[in-house]
CSV table of C-alpha atoms in Angstrom, one decimal:
chain,number,residue,atom,x,y,z
A,12,UNK,CA,3.0,13.9,184.3
A,13,UNK,CA,5.6,16.3,185.7
A,14,UNK,CA,5.5,20.0,184.8
A,15,UNK,CA,8.7,22.1,185.2
A,16,UNK,CA,8.4,25.9,185.5
A,17,UNK,CA,10.4,27.7,182.8
A,18,UNK,CA,12.1,29.7,185.5
A,19,UNK,CA,13.9,26.6,186.7
A,20,UNK,CA,15.5,26.0,183.2
A,21,UNK,CA,18.3,28.2,182.0
A,22,UNK,CA,18.9,28.3,178.3
A,23,UNK,CA,21.9,30.0,176.6
A,24,UNK,CA,22.8,30.1,173.0
A,25,UNK,CA,26.5,29.3,172.2
A,26,UNK,CA,28.5,28.8,169.1
A,27,UNK,CA,28.5,25.2,167.7
A,28,UNK,CA,31.6,23.1,167.5
A,29,UNK,CA,33.1,21.4,164.4
A,30,UNK,CA,32.9,22.1,160.7
A,31,UNK,CA,30.1,24.2,159.3
A,32,UNK,CA,31.6,26.9,157.0
A,33,UNK,CA,31.3,30.6,157.6
A,34,UNK,CA,28.0,30.3,159.5
A,35,UNK,CA,29.5,28.4,162.5
A,36,UNK,CA,31.9,31.2,163.4
A,37,UNK,CA,29.2,33.9,163.3
A,38,UNK,CA,25.9,32.6,164.6
A,39,UNK,CA,25.3,31.1,168.0
A,40,UNK,CA,23.0,28.2,167.2
A,41,UNK,CA,24.0,25.6,169.8
A,42,UNK,CA,22.0,25.5,173.0
A,43,UNK,CA,23.3,25.0,176.6
A,44,UNK,CA,20.4,24.0,178.8
A,45,UNK,CA,21.2,24.1,182.6
A,46,UNK,CA,18.8,22.6,185.1
A,47,UNK,CA,19.5,22.7,188.8
A,48,UNK,CA,18.1,19.4,190.1
A,49,UNK,CA,18.5,20.1,193.8
A,50,UNK,CA,16.7,23.5,193.6
A,51,UNK,CA,14.0,22.3,191.3
A,52,UNK,CA,10.3,21.6,192.2
A,53,UNK,CA,10.6,17.9,191.2
A,54,UNK,CA,9.4,15.3,193.7
A,55,UNK,CA,12.2,14.1,196.0
A,56,UNK,CA,12.2,10.6,194.6
A,57,UNK,CA,12.8,11.8,191.1
A,58,UNK,CA,15.5,14.2,192.2
A,59,UNK,CA,17.2,11.4,194.0
A,60,UNK,CA,17.1,9.1,190.9
A,61,UNK,CA,18.4,11.9,188.7
A,62,UNK,CA,21.3,12.7,191.0
A,63,UNK,CA,22.2,9.0,191.4
A,64,UNK,CA,22.4,8.4,187.6
A,65,UNK,CA,25.8,7.7,186.4
A,66,UNK,CA,25.6,10.5,183.8
A,67,UNK,CA,28.5,12.8,183.0
A,68,UNK,CA,26.0,15.6,182.3
A,69,UNK,CA,25.1,15.9,186.0
A,70,UNK,CA,27.8,17.9,187.8
A,71,UNK,CA,28.9,17.3,191.4
A,72,UNK,CA,26.7,20.2,192.6
A,73,UNK,CA,23.6,18.7,191.1
A,74,UNK,CA,23.3,20.8,187.9
A,75,UNK,CA,22.3,19.0,184.7
A,76,UNK,CA,23.9,20.4,181.6
A,77,UNK,CA,22.6,19.5,178.1
A,78,UNK,CA,24.3,20.7,174.9
A,79,UNK,CA,22.3,20.5,171.7
A,80,UNK,CA,24.0,21.4,168.4
A,81,UNK,CA,22.7,18.8,165.9
A,82,UNK,CA,20.5,21.2,164.0
A,83,UNK,CA,21.3,24.4,162.0
A,84,UNK,CA,18.7,26.6,163.8
A,85,UNK,CA,18.7,27.8,167.4
A,86,UNK,CA,14.9,26.9,167.7
A,87,UNK,CA,15.4,23.2,166.7
A,88,UNK,CA,18.4,22.8,169.0
A,89,UNK,CA,16.4,24.4,171.8
A,90,UNK,CA,13.5,22.0,171.2
A,91,UNK,CA,16.0,19.0,171.1
A,92,UNK,CA,17.5,20.1,174.5
A,93,UNK,CA,14.0,20.4,176.0
A,94,UNK,CA,13.1,17.0,174.7
A,95,UNK,CA,16.3,15.4,176.1
A,96,UNK,CA,15.5,17.0,179.5
A,97,UNK,CA,11.9,15.7,179.4
A,98,UNK,CA,13.2,12.2,178.5
A,99,UNK,CA,15.7,12.1,181.4
A,100,UNK,CA,13.0,13.2,183.8
A,101,UNK,CA,10.6,10.6,182.4
A,102,UNK,CA,13.1,7.9,182.9
A,103,UNK,CA,13.9,9.0,186.4
A,104,UNK,CA,10.2,9.2,187.3
A,105,UNK,CA,9.7,5.5,186.5
A,106,UNK,CA,10.4,3.2,189.4
A,107,UNK,CA,12.5,0.1,188.7
A,108,UNK,CA,10.6,-3.0,189.7
A,109,UNK,CA,12.4,-5.0,192.4
A,110,UNK,CA,13.5,-8.5,191.2
A,111,UNK,CA,11.9,-11.4,193.0
A,112,UNK,CA,14.4,-14.2,193.5
A,113,UNK,CA,13.4,-17.6,192.2
A,114,UNK,CA,14.9,-21.0,192.8
A,115,UNK,CA,16.1,-23.1,189.9
A,116,UNK,CA,13.8,-26.0,189.0
A,117,UNK,CA,14.6,-29.7,189.4
A,118,UNK,CA,15.3,-30.1,185.6
A,119,UNK,CA,17.7,-27.1,185.7
A,120,UNK,CA,19.6,-28.6,188.7
A,121,UNK,CA,19.8,-32.0,187.0
A,122,UNK,CA,21.0,-30.5,183.7
A,123,UNK,CA,23.6,-28.4,185.6
A,124,UNK,CA,24.9,-31.5,187.5
A,125,UNK,CA,25.0,-33.6,184.3
A,126,UNK,CA,27.0,-30.8,182.5
A,127,UNK,CA,29.5,-30.7,185.5
A,128,UNK,CA,29.9,-34.5,185.4
A,129,UNK,CA,30.5,-34.5,181.7
A,130,UNK,CA,33.1,-31.7,182.0
A,131,UNK,CA,34.8,-33.6,184.8
A,132,UNK,CA,35.0,-36.8,182.8
A,133,UNK,CA,36.5,-34.8,179.9
A,134,UNK,CA,39.1,-33.4,182.1
A,135,UNK,CA,40.0,-36.8,183.5
A,136,UNK,CA,40.9,-37.9,180.0
A,137,UNK,CA,43.6,-35.2,179.9
A,138,UNK,CA,45.7,-36.9,182.5
A,139,UNK,CA,48.8,-39.1,181.9
A,140,UNK,CA,48.0,-42.4,180.2
A,141,UNK,CA,48.3,-45.3,182.7
A,142,UNK,CA,49.8,-48.6,181.5
A,143,UNK,CA,48.7,-51.6,183.4
């Protein structure tokens, strides 16, 4: 379990995008959550995995930006942004198991060779017809 101090997370309310009537133009309900991965107190291995993720939300200087605007209230959007951050960190904290290479069995090799032979025979039939 990884705990992140609240001082490391910057949360700002901004106006939501898209349709929403009069409310969308007046109230800042969307949330921008900024989390500096390199300056955080996360373990080095988790930081490395977060920075190596192919995610457009992570900027080149190592800042993760999450925008939450699915809900009508600021509090629910804030909670959604925090949940998304927690999920990303949870995924990054899990190590991927290294794959152990295995050799194909005798039956698999035999099946592969039979399929190749069958395919070759089929292709031989495509050639010009010989009269003789």
